[in-house]
PDB file of C-alpha atoms in Angstrom:
ATOM      1  CA  MET A 131       7.941  24.816  -4.578  1.00  0.00           C
ATOM      2  CA  LYS A 132       7.642  26.126  -8.155  1.00  0.00           C
ATOM      3  CA  PHE A 133      10.339  23.700  -9.276  1.00  0.00           C
ATOM      4  CA  LYS A 134       8.507  20.787  -7.616  1.00  0.00           C
ATOM      5  CA  ARG A 135       5.283  21.733  -9.390  1.00  0.00           C
ATOM      6  CA  ILE A 136       7.055  21.858 -12.769  1.00  0.00           C
ATOM      7  CA  PHE A 137       8.674  18.489 -12.057  1.00  0.00           C
ATOM      8  CA  LEU A 138       5.386  17.005 -10.905  1.00  0.00           C
ATOM      9  CA  THR A 139       3.600  18.221 -14.036  1.00  0.00           C
ATOM     10  CA  ALA A 140       6.252  16.571 -16.209  1.00  0.00           C
ATOM     11  CA  LEU A 141       5.964  13.364 -14.216  1.00  0.00           C
ATOM     12  CA  ALA A 142       2.196  13.461 -14.644  1.00  0.00           C
ATOM     13  CA  GLY A 143       2.619  13.465 -18.394  1.00  0.00           C
ATOM     14  CA  LEU A 144       4.863  10.439 -18.237  1.00  0.00           C
ATOM     15  CA  LEU A 145       2.540   8.578 -15.910  1.00  0.00           C
ATOM     16  CA  MET A 146      -0.474   9.069 -18.050  1.00  0.00           C
ATOM     17  CA  ILE A 147       1.453   7.558 -21.010  1.00  0.00           C
ATOM     18  CA  SER A 148       1.979   4.770 -19.868  1.00  0.00           C
ATOM     19  CA  LEU A 149       7.238  -6.617  -2.073  1.00  0.00           C
ATOM     20  CA  CYS A 150      19.469 -26.962  19.105  1.00  0.00           C
ATOM     21  CA  ALA A 151      18.187 -29.224  20.666  1.00  0.00           C
ATOM     22  CA  CYS A 152      19.798 -29.660  24.127  1.00  0.00           C
ATOM     23  CA  GLY A 153      23.027 -31.658  24.426  1.00  0.00           C
ATOM     24  CA  GLU A 154      23.519 -35.379  25.092  1.00  0.00           C
ATOM     25  CA  GLY A 155      22.141 -37.256  28.123  1.00  0.00           C
ATOM     26  CA  ASP A 156      23.247 -36.415  31.646  1.00  0.00           C
ATOM     27  CA  LYS A 157      26.441 -37.964  32.992  1.00  0.00           C
ATOM     28  CA  ASN A 158      25.818 -36.996  36.623  1.00  0.00           C
ATOM     29  CA  SER A 159      23.284 -35.163  38.746  1.00  0.00           C
ATOM     30  CA  GLU A 160      25.055 -31.805  38.418  1.00  0.00           C
ATOM     31  CA  ASN A 161      25.031 -31.996  34.638  1.00  0.00           C
ATOM     32  CA  SER A 162      21.399 -33.145  34.769  1.00  0.00           C
ATOM     33  CA  LYS A 163      20.435 -30.083  36.786  1.00  0.00           C
ATOM     34  CA  ALA A 164      22.305 -27.763  34.422  1.00  0.00           C
ATOM     35  CA  ALA A 165      20.642 -29.352  31.401  1.00  0.00           C
ATOM     36  CA  SER A 166      17.241 -28.963  33.027  1.00  0.00           C
ATOM     37  CA  GLN A 167      17.861 -25.275  33.706  1.00  0.00           C
ATOM     38  CA  THR A 168      19.028 -24.750  30.140  1.00  0.00           C
ATOM     39  CA  ALA A 169      15.962 -26.478  28.693  1.00  0.00           C
ATOM     40  CA  SER A 170      13.700 -24.386  30.919  1.00  0.00           C
ATOM     41  CA  ALA A 171      15.381 -21.188  29.754  1.00  0.00           C
ATOM     42  CA  GLN A 172      15.003 -22.242  26.147  1.00  0.00           C
ATOM     43  CA  ASP A 173      11.305 -22.999  26.661  1.00  0.00           C
ATOM     44  CA  LYS A 174      10.735 -19.579  28.206  1.00  0.00           C
ATOM     45  CA  SER A 175      12.674 -17.910  25.400  1.00  0.00           C
ATOM     46  CA  SER A 176      10.595 -19.756  22.803  1.00  0.00           C
ATOM     47  CA  GLU A 177       7.373 -18.834  24.598  1.00  0.00           C
ATOM     48  CA  THR A 178       8.449 -15.171  24.733  1.00  0.00           C
ATOM     49  CA  LYS A 179       9.157 -15.153  21.016  1.00  0.00           C
ATOM     50  CA  ASP A 180       5.808 -16.772  20.230  1.00  0.00           C
ATOM     51  CA  ASN A 181       3.972 -14.221  22.349  1.00  0.00           C
ATOM     52  CA  SER A 182       5.932 -11.428  20.734  1.00  0.00           C
ATOM     53  CA  LYS A 183       4.901 -12.648  17.281  1.00  0.00           C
ATOM     54  CA  LYS A 184       1.270 -12.837  18.354  1.00  0.00           C
ATOM     55  CA  GLU A 185       1.383  -9.274  19.713  1.00  0.00           C
ATOM     56  CA  GLU A 186       3.041  -8.025  16.530  1.00  0.00           C
ATOM     57  CA  LYS A 187       0.426  -9.701  14.378  1.00  0.00           C
ATOM     58  CA  SER A 188      -2.516  -8.331  16.307  1.00  0.00           C
ATOM     59  CA  GLY A 189      -1.326  -4.729  16.489  1.00  0.00           C
ATOM     60  CA  ASN A 190      -3.478  -1.887  17.795  1.00  0.00           C
ATOM     61  CA  ASP A 191      -7.160  -2.767  18.087  1.00  0.00           C
ATOM     62  CA  ASN A 192      -6.468  -5.950  16.095  1.00  0.00           C
ATOM     63  CA  SER A 193      -6.607  -3.787  12.965  1.00  0.00           C
ATOM     64  CA  TYR A 194      -3.051  -4.302  11.781  1.00  0.00           C
ATOM     65  CA  SER A 195      -2.884  -7.278   9.455  1.00  0.00           C
ATOM     66  CA  GLU A 196       0.026  -9.427   8.385  1.00  0.00           C
ATOM     67  CA  ASP A 197       0.405 -11.092   5.015  1.00  0.00           C
ATOM     68  CA  GLU A 198      -1.390 -14.397   5.565  1.00  0.00           C
ATOM     69  CA  PRO A 199      -4.798 -14.925   3.904  1.00  0.00           C
ATOM     70  CA  THR A 200      -7.825 -14.583   6.156  1.00  0.00           C
ATOM     71  CA  GLY A 201      -9.083 -18.052   5.258  1.00  0.00           C
ATOM     72  CA  LYS A 202     -12.143 -16.775   3.442  1.00  0.00           C
ATOM     73  CA  THR A 203     -12.802 -15.155   0.084  1.00  0.00           C
ATOM     74  CA  LEU A 204     -14.889 -12.003  -0.137  1.00  0.00           C
ATOM     75  CA  SER A 205     -17.430 -11.670  -2.917  1.00  0.00           C
ATOM     76  CA  ALA A 206     -17.276  -8.681  -5.242  1.00  0.00           C
ATOM     77  CA  ASP A 207     -20.298  -7.029  -3.656  1.00  0.00           C
ATOM     78  CA  TRP A 208     -18.404  -6.679  -0.354  1.00  0.00           C
ATOM     79  CA  PHE A 209     -16.653  -3.753  -2.049  1.00  0.00           C
ATOM     80  CA  ASP A 210     -19.915  -1.966  -2.903  1.00  0.00           C
ATOM     81  CA  ASP A 211     -19.293   0.375   0.039  1.00  0.00           C
ATOM     82  CA  ALA A 212     -15.631   0.918  -0.862  1.00  0.00           C
ATOM     83  CA  ILE A 213     -13.751   3.751  -2.503  1.00  0.00           C
ATOM     84  CA  PHE A 214     -10.266   3.364  -3.958  1.00  0.00           C
ATOM     85  CA  VAL A 215      -7.908   6.336  -3.854  1.00  0.00           C
ATOM     86  CA  GLY A 216      -4.769   6.282  -5.953  1.00  0.00           C
ATOM     87  CA  ASP A 217      -2.576   7.392  -8.817  1.00  0.00           C
ATOM     88  CA  SER A 218      -2.243   5.970 -12.327  1.00  0.00           C
ATOM     89  CA  VAL A 219      -1.649   2.447 -10.986  1.00  0.00           C
ATOM     90  CA  THR A 220      -5.077   2.465  -9.332  1.00  0.00           C
ATOM     91  CA  LEU A 221      -6.518   4.225 -12.361  1.00  0.00           C
ATOM     92  CA  LYS A 222      -5.737   1.083 -14.360  1.00  0.00           C
ATOM     93  CA  LEU A 223      -7.496  -0.981 -11.689  1.00  0.00           C
ATOM     94  CA  SER A 224     -10.570   1.222 -12.090  1.00  0.00           C
ATOM     95  CA  TYR A 225     -10.735   0.355 -15.803  1.00  0.00           C
ATOM     96  CA  TYR A 226     -10.314  -3.337 -15.023  1.00  0.00           C
ATOM     97  CA  ALA A 227     -13.068  -3.201 -12.390  1.00  0.00           C
ATOM     98  CA  GLU A 228     -15.643  -1.730 -14.740  1.00  0.00           C
ATOM     99  CA  ASP A 229     -17.057  -5.231 -15.267  1.00  0.00           C
ATOM    100  CA  GLY A 230     -17.817  -5.554 -11.539  1.00  0.00           C
ATOM    101  CA  ALA A 231     -14.650  -7.274 -10.318  1.00  0.00           C
ATOM    102  CA  LEU A 232     -14.872  -5.050  -7.225  1.00  0.00           C
ATOM    103  CA  GLY A 233     -18.618  -4.721  -7.115  1.00  0.00           C
ATOM    104  CA  LYS A 234     -19.856  -1.142  -7.151  1.00  0.00           C
ATOM    105  CA  ALA A 235     -16.671   0.316  -5.687  1.00  0.00           C
ATOM    106  CA  ASP A 236     -15.926   3.934  -6.543  1.00  0.00           C
ATOM    107  CA  PHE A 237     -12.554   5.301  -7.605  1.00  0.00           C
ATOM    108  CA  LEU A 238     -10.952   8.650  -6.828  1.00  0.00           C
ATOM    109  CA  CYS A 239      -7.763   8.639  -8.904  1.00  0.00           C
ATOM    110  CA  ALA A 240      -5.481  10.953 -10.845  1.00  0.00           C
ATOM    111  CA  GLY A 241      -2.411  10.125 -12.895  1.00  0.00           C
ATOM    112  CA  SER A 242       0.251  11.743 -10.705  1.00  0.00           C
ATOM    113  CA  LEU A 243      -1.640  11.999  -7.435  1.00  0.00           C
ATOM    114  CA  GLY A 244       0.414  11.684  -4.270  1.00  0.00           C
ATOM    115  CA  TYR A 245       0.029  12.226  -0.557  1.00  0.00           C
ATOM    116  CA  ASN A 246       1.668  15.641  -0.700  1.00  0.00           C
ATOM    117  CA  ASN A 247       0.002  17.176  -3.746  1.00  0.00           C
ATOM    118  CA  ALA A 248      -3.323  15.915  -2.385  1.00  0.00           C
ATOM    119  CA  LEU A 249      -2.844  18.542   0.348  1.00  0.00           C
ATOM    120  CA  MET A 250      -2.961  21.418  -2.162  1.00  0.00           C
ATOM    121  CA  ASP A 251      -5.950  23.761  -2.265  1.00  0.00           C
ATOM    122  CA  ILE A 252      -8.595  22.821  -4.796  1.00  0.00           C
ATOM    123  CA  ASP A 253      -7.872  25.859  -6.967  1.00  0.00           C
ATOM    124  CA  GLU A 254      -4.106  26.016  -6.408  1.00  0.00           C
ATOM    125  CA  GLU A 255      -2.055  26.308  -9.573  1.00  0.00           C
ATOM    126  CA  GLY A 256      -0.599  23.003 -10.733  1.00  0.00           C
ATOM    127  CA  ASN A 257      -2.929  20.814  -8.654  1.00  0.00           C
ATOM    128  CA  VAL A 258      -3.708  17.312  -9.901  1.00  0.00           C
ATOM    129  CA  HIS A 259      -6.783  16.586  -7.819  1.00  0.00           C
ATOM    130  CA  PRO A 260      -9.019  13.745  -9.066  1.00  0.00           C
ATOM    131  CA  THR A 261     -12.440  14.219 -10.586  1.00  0.00           C
ATOM    132  CA  TYR A 262     -15.609  12.351  -9.717  1.00  0.00           C
ATOM    133  CA  GLN A 263     -18.636  12.502 -11.996  1.00  0.00           C
ATOM    134  CA  GLY A 264     -17.091  15.472 -13.806  1.00  0.00           C
ATOM    135  CA  GLU A 265     -16.265  17.534 -10.726  1.00  0.00           C
ATOM    136  CA  LYS A 266     -12.831  18.015  -9.181  1.00  0.00           C
ATOM    137  CA  TYR A 267     -12.362  17.263  -5.482  1.00  0.00           C
ATOM    138  CA  THR A 268      -9.540  17.054  -3.005  1.00  0.00           C
ATOM    139  CA  VAL A 269      -9.169  13.494  -1.725  1.00  0.00           C
ATOM    140  CA  ASP A 270     -10.578  14.234   1.719  1.00  0.00           C
ATOM    141  CA  GLU A 271     -13.522  16.184   0.296  1.00  0.00           C
ATOM    142  CA  GLY A 272     -14.201  13.538  -2.346  1.00  0.00           C
ATOM    143  CA  ILE A 273     -14.300  10.701   0.178  1.00  0.00           C
ATOM    144  CA  SER A 274     -16.700  12.710   2.331  1.00  0.00           C
ATOM    145  CA  LYS A 275     -18.863  13.652  -0.652  1.00  0.00           C
ATOM    146  CA  ILE A 276     -19.114  10.101  -2.027  1.00  0.00           C
ATOM    147  CA  GLY A 277     -19.922   8.820   1.440  1.00  0.00           C
ATOM    148  CA  LYS A 278     -18.417   5.336   1.358  1.00  0.00           C
ATOM    149  CA  LYS A 279     -16.789   4.094   4.554  1.00  0.00           C
ATOM    150  CA  LYS A 280     -14.262   1.511   3.336  1.00  0.00           C
ATOM    151  CA  VAL A 281     -11.377   3.599   2.037  1.00  0.00           C
ATOM    152  CA  PHE A 282      -8.562   1.843   0.153  1.00  0.00           C
ATOM    153  CA  ILE A 283      -5.539   4.062  -0.417  1.00  0.00           C
ATOM    154  CA  MET A 284      -2.511   3.383  -2.600  1.00  0.00           C
ATOM    155  CA  LEU A 285      -0.366   6.501  -2.871  1.00  0.00           C
ATOM    156  CA  GLY A 286       3.315   7.287  -2.431  1.00  0.00           C
ATOM    157  CA  MET A 287       4.767   6.420  -5.835  1.00  0.00           C
ATOM    158  CA  ASN A 288       4.720  10.075  -6.856  1.00  0.00           C
ATOM    159  CA  ASP A 289       5.962  11.310  -3.478  1.00  0.00           C
ATOM    160  CA  ILE A 290       9.123   9.256  -3.066  1.00  0.00           C
ATOM    161  CA  GLY A 291      11.004  10.846  -5.969  1.00  0.00           C
ATOM    162  CA  LEU A 292      10.094  14.385  -4.933  1.00  0.00           C
ATOM    163  CA  TYR A 293      10.141  14.284  -1.154  1.00  0.00           C
ATOM    164  CA  GLY A 294      12.030  11.117  -0.272  1.00  0.00           C
ATOM    165  CA  VAL A 295      10.629   8.293   1.821  1.00  0.00           C
ATOM    166  CA  ASP A 296      10.369  10.384   4.995  1.00  0.00           C
ATOM    167  CA  GLY A 297       8.610  13.205   3.158  1.00  0.00           C
ATOM    168  CA  ALA A 298       6.206  10.725   1.603  1.00  0.00           C
ATOM    169  CA  ILE A 299       5.346   9.274   5.012  1.00  0.00           C
ATOM    170  CA  ASP A 300       4.884  12.757   6.438  1.00  0.00           C
ATOM    171  CA  GLY A 301       2.427  13.543   3.632  1.00  0.00           C
ATOM    172  CA  MET A 302       0.591  10.287   4.327  1.00  0.00           C
ATOM    173  CA  LYS A 303       0.091  11.240   7.964  1.00  0.00           C
ATOM    174  CA  LYS A 304      -1.188  14.714   7.095  1.00  0.00           C
ATOM    175  CA  LEU A 305      -3.633  13.493   4.457  1.00  0.00           C
ATOM    176  CA  THR A 306      -4.905  10.776   6.798  1.00  0.00           C
ATOM    177  CA  GLU A 307      -5.699  13.408   9.414  1.00  0.00           C
ATOM    178  CA  ARG A 308      -7.726  15.358   6.872  1.00  0.00           C
ATOM    179  CA  ILE A 309      -9.628  12.266   5.737  1.00  0.00           C
ATOM    180  CA  LEU A 310     -10.540  11.258   9.283  1.00  0.00           C
ATOM    181  CA  ASP A 311     -11.459  14.813  10.174  1.00  0.00           C
ATOM    182  CA  LYS A 312     -14.134  14.803   7.448  1.00  0.00           C
ATOM    183  CA  THR A 313     -15.053  11.094   7.626  1.00  0.00           C
ATOM    184  CA  PRO A 314     -14.244   9.966  11.189  1.00  0.00           C
ATOM    185  CA  ASP A 315     -16.093   6.652  10.842  1.00  0.00           C
ATOM    186  CA  ALA A 316     -14.109   5.543   7.782  1.00  0.00           C
ATOM    187  CA  THR A 317     -12.138   2.290   7.869  1.00  0.00           C
ATOM    188  CA  LEU A 318      -8.779   2.951   6.237  1.00  0.00           C
ATOM    189  CA  TYR A 319      -6.966   0.269   4.250  1.00  0.00           C
ATOM    190  CA  PHE A 320      -3.477   1.350   3.226  1.00  0.00           C
ATOM    191  CA  GLN A 321      -2.138  -0.674   0.314  1.00  0.00           C
ATOM    192  CA  SER A 322       1.589  -1.010  -0.194  1.00  0.00           C
ATOM    193  CA  VAL A 323       3.115   0.710  -3.198  1.00  0.00           C
ATOM    194  CA  THR A 324       3.841  -1.927  -5.835  1.00  0.00           C
ATOM    195  CA  PRO A 325       7.304  -2.259  -7.412  1.00  0.00           C
ATOM    196  CA  MET A 326       8.712  -1.722 -10.887  1.00  0.00           C
ATOM    197  CA  VAL A 327      10.096  -4.398 -13.176  1.00  0.00           C
ATOM    198  CA  GLU A 328      13.649  -5.485 -12.551  1.00  0.00           C
ATOM    199  CA  GLY A 329      16.307  -2.888 -13.344  1.00  0.00           C
ATOM    200  CA  ASN A 330      13.949   0.079 -13.693  1.00  0.00           C
ATOM    201  CA  THR A 331      14.633   3.327 -11.886  1.00  0.00           C
ATOM    202  CA  LEU A 332      13.057   6.765 -12.122  1.00  0.00           C
ATOM    203  CA  GLY A 333      15.576   9.020 -10.439  1.00  0.00           C
ATOM    204  CA  SER A 334      15.418   8.271  -6.721  1.00  0.00           C
ATOM    205  CA  LEU A 335      12.351   6.110  -7.221  1.00  0.00           C
ATOM    206  CA  THR A 336      13.691   2.564  -7.144  1.00  0.00           C
ATOM    207  CA  ASN A 337      12.430  -0.758  -5.901  1.00  0.00           C
ATOM    208  CA  GLU A 338      14.663  -0.250  -2.869  1.00  0.00           C
ATOM    209  CA  SER A 339      13.114   3.114  -1.991  1.00  0.00           C
ATOM    210  CA  ILE A 340       9.628   1.703  -2.638  1.00  0.00           C
ATOM    211  CA  ALA A 341      10.362  -1.189  -0.256  1.00  0.00           C
ATOM    212  CA  GLU A 342      11.605   1.242   2.398  1.00  0.00           C
ATOM    213  CA  PHE A 343       8.471   3.358   2.026  1.00  0.00           C
ATOM    214  CA  ASP A 344       6.278   0.271   2.387  1.00  0.00           C
ATOM    215  CA  LYS A 345       8.212  -0.742   5.500  1.00  0.00           C
ATOM    216  CA  GLN A 346       7.596   2.643   7.104  1.00  0.00           C
ATOM    217  CA  LEU A 347       3.965   2.685   5.958  1.00  0.00           C
ATOM    218  CA  ARG A 348       3.436  -0.694   7.602  1.00  0.00           C
ATOM    219  CA  ALA A 349       4.938   0.643  10.839  1.00  0.00           C
ATOM    220  CA  VAL A 350       2.628   3.680  10.856  1.00  0.00           C
ATOM    221  CA  CYS A 351      -0.391   1.449  10.267  1.00  0.00           C
ATOM    222  CA  LYS A 352       0.651  -0.801  13.140  1.00  0.00           C
ATOM    223  CA  GLU A 353       1.118   2.178  15.436  1.00  0.00           C
ATOM    224  CA  LYS A 354      -2.158   3.876  14.525  1.00  0.00           C
ATOM    225  CA  GLY A 355      -4.319   0.783  14.101  1.00  0.00           C
ATOM    226  CA  TYR A 356      -4.969   1.256  10.384  1.00  0.00           C
ATOM    227  CA  LYS A 357      -5.259  -1.788   8.156  1.00  0.00           C
ATOM    228  CA  TYR A 358      -2.208  -2.538   6.010  1.00  0.00           C
ATOM    229  CA  LEU A 359      -2.416  -4.635   2.853  1.00  0.00           C
ATOM    230  CA  ASN A 360       0.782  -5.910   1.257  1.00  0.00           C
ATOM    231  CA  VAL A 361      -0.475  -5.872  -2.328  1.00  0.00           C
ATOM    232  CA  ALA A 362       3.142  -5.795  -3.523  1.00  0.00           C
ATOM    233  CA  SER A 363       3.593  -9.377  -2.329  1.00  0.00           C
ATOM    234  CA  ALA A 364       0.931 -10.558  -4.783  1.00  0.00           C
ATOM    235  CA  VAL A 365       2.625  -9.121  -7.864  1.00  0.00           C
ATOM    236  CA  SER A 366       6.331  -9.401  -7.027  1.00  0.00           C
ATOM    237  CA  ASP A 367       8.911 -12.043  -7.813  1.00  0.00           C
ATOM    238  CA  GLU A 368      11.258 -13.521  -5.206  1.00  0.00           C
ATOM    239  CA  ASN A 369      13.563 -10.499  -5.539  1.00  0.00           C
ATOM    240  CA  GLY A 370      10.880  -7.881  -4.999  1.00  0.00           C
ATOM    241  CA  ASN A 371      10.472  -6.867  -8.645  1.00  0.00           C
ATOM    242  CA  LEU A 372       7.164  -6.506 -10.462  1.00  0.00           C
ATOM    243  CA  ILE A 373       6.576  -9.748 -12.351  1.00  0.00           C
ATOM    244  CA  TYR A 374       7.137  -9.018 -16.021  1.00  0.00           C
ATOM    245  CA  ASP A 375       3.881 -10.603 -17.200  1.00  0.00           C
ATOM    246  CA  TYR A 376       1.949  -8.333 -14.829  1.00  0.00           C
ATOM    247  CA  CYS A 377       3.517  -5.160 -16.246  1.00  0.00           C
ATOM    248  CA  GLY A 378       1.631  -3.243 -18.910  1.00  0.00           C
ATOM    249  CA  ASP A 379       4.456  -0.863 -19.821  1.00  0.00           C
ATOM    250  CA  PRO A 380       7.760  -2.770 -19.587  1.00  0.00           C
ATOM    251  CA  PRO A 381      10.846  -1.168 -21.134  1.00  0.00           C
ATOM    252  CA  THR A 382      11.717  -2.622 -24.530  1.00  0.00           C
ATOM    253  CA  GLU A 383      14.287  -1.935 -27.220  1.00  0.00           C
ATOM    254  CA  ASP A 384      11.695   0.175 -29.017  1.00  0.00           C
ATOM    255  CA  ASN A 385      10.643   1.962 -25.851  1.00  0.00           C
ATOM    256  CA  PRO A 386      13.518   1.834 -23.337  1.00  0.00           C
ATOM    257  CA  ASP A 387      12.073   4.707 -21.278  1.00  0.00           C
ATOM    258  CA  ALA A 388       8.789   2.971 -20.457  1.00  0.00           C
ATOM    259  CA  MET A 389       7.959   3.285 -16.787  1.00  0.00           C
ATOM    260  CA  GLY A 390       7.673  -0.428 -16.028  1.00  0.00           C
ATOM    261  CA  LEU A 391       5.208  -0.052 -13.151  1.00  0.00           C
ATOM    262  CA  HIS A 392       1.651  -0.147 -14.486  1.00  0.00           C
ATOM    263  CA  PHE A 393      -0.373  -3.354 -14.659  1.00  0.00           C
ATOM    264  CA  THR A 394      -1.805  -5.657 -17.279  1.00  0.00           C
ATOM    265  CA  ASP A 395      -5.276  -7.119 -16.771  1.00  0.00           C
ATOM    266  CA  THR A 396      -3.582 -10.215 -15.366  1.00  0.00           C
ATOM    267  CA  GLY A 397      -1.770  -8.064 -12.813  1.00  0.00           C
ATOM    268  CA  CYS A 398      -5.038  -6.363 -11.881  1.00  0.00           C
ATOM    269  CA  GLN A 399      -6.701  -9.753 -11.359  1.00  0.00           C
ATOM    270  CA  LYS A 400      -3.877 -10.760  -9.004  1.00  0.00           C
ATOM    271  CA  TRP A 401      -4.500  -7.518  -7.109  1.00  0.00           C
ATOM    272  CA  VAL A 402      -8.229  -8.213  -6.866  1.00  0.00           C
ATOM    273  CA  ASP A 403      -7.588 -11.824  -5.795  1.00  0.00           C
ATOM    274  CA  TYR A 404      -5.290 -10.598  -3.051  1.00  0.00           C
ATOM    275  CA  LEU A 405      -7.865  -8.132  -1.726  1.00  0.00           C
ATOM    276  CA  CYS A 406     -10.641 -10.729  -1.736  1.00  0.00           C
ATOM    277  CA  THR A 407      -8.538 -13.154   0.346  1.00  0.00           C
ATOM    278  CA  HIS A 408      -6.656 -10.748   2.650  1.00  0.00           C
ATOM    279  CA  VAL A 409      -9.198  -8.094   3.655  1.00  0.00           C
ATOM    280  CA  GLU A 410     -10.807  -8.748   7.016  1.00  0.00           C
TER     281      GLU A 410
END
């Protein structure tokens, strides 16, 4: 545990620097009957698949959402009753949103915050709990204190390298229980972890492990009825890498160790646009 805290502290320093048709016509009555049976079976199979897709899209309590836009665009003031929880990626969004891009939304962020270290006691050595109006809170206490009911969470980036994908998901489940225990009427929106630029890796944190985490996060949301938002799809290229122009700290010849995962203002606007058109 001591080693993990030392590693996490080092990572925090780095973070703050810087998703056939049927055959020919019948030749005789026997063939005609066989063709009819085949067509009927195909129709039933197609209907089963369509129903399966509809069930998958609806999820528990119709809360699980797929990646298609809702067909409407929310205004910024819809987010007045929202709070965004996250690490340094969301911290950048908080700076971008200071001009009202997300209405009067509040932010509860810290540079190396993750699902697992959010479970630490408020006074535990090495904690990285976020501050709100000058006071430090655990995530669950902060959400309860601030009192907003639309809770947008993007965490996991800082868990994957330390605990692996399964450990990150386990931390997500535990923190969610704490949040709902203190704010049972909250609506939880889990945002996918966004990727890094092509070729970047940070130990076991890779675009592949991020994609696997997002896949498992989506499955948990579907099972539990939480809302899942695939923000990564709005800022990724066709290969699942963060689009270079959206990255505020891409590796360069002068700075080859840059993290390659934080956003520019353009990237933040794409994030906001996605939320406004995909949140139900």
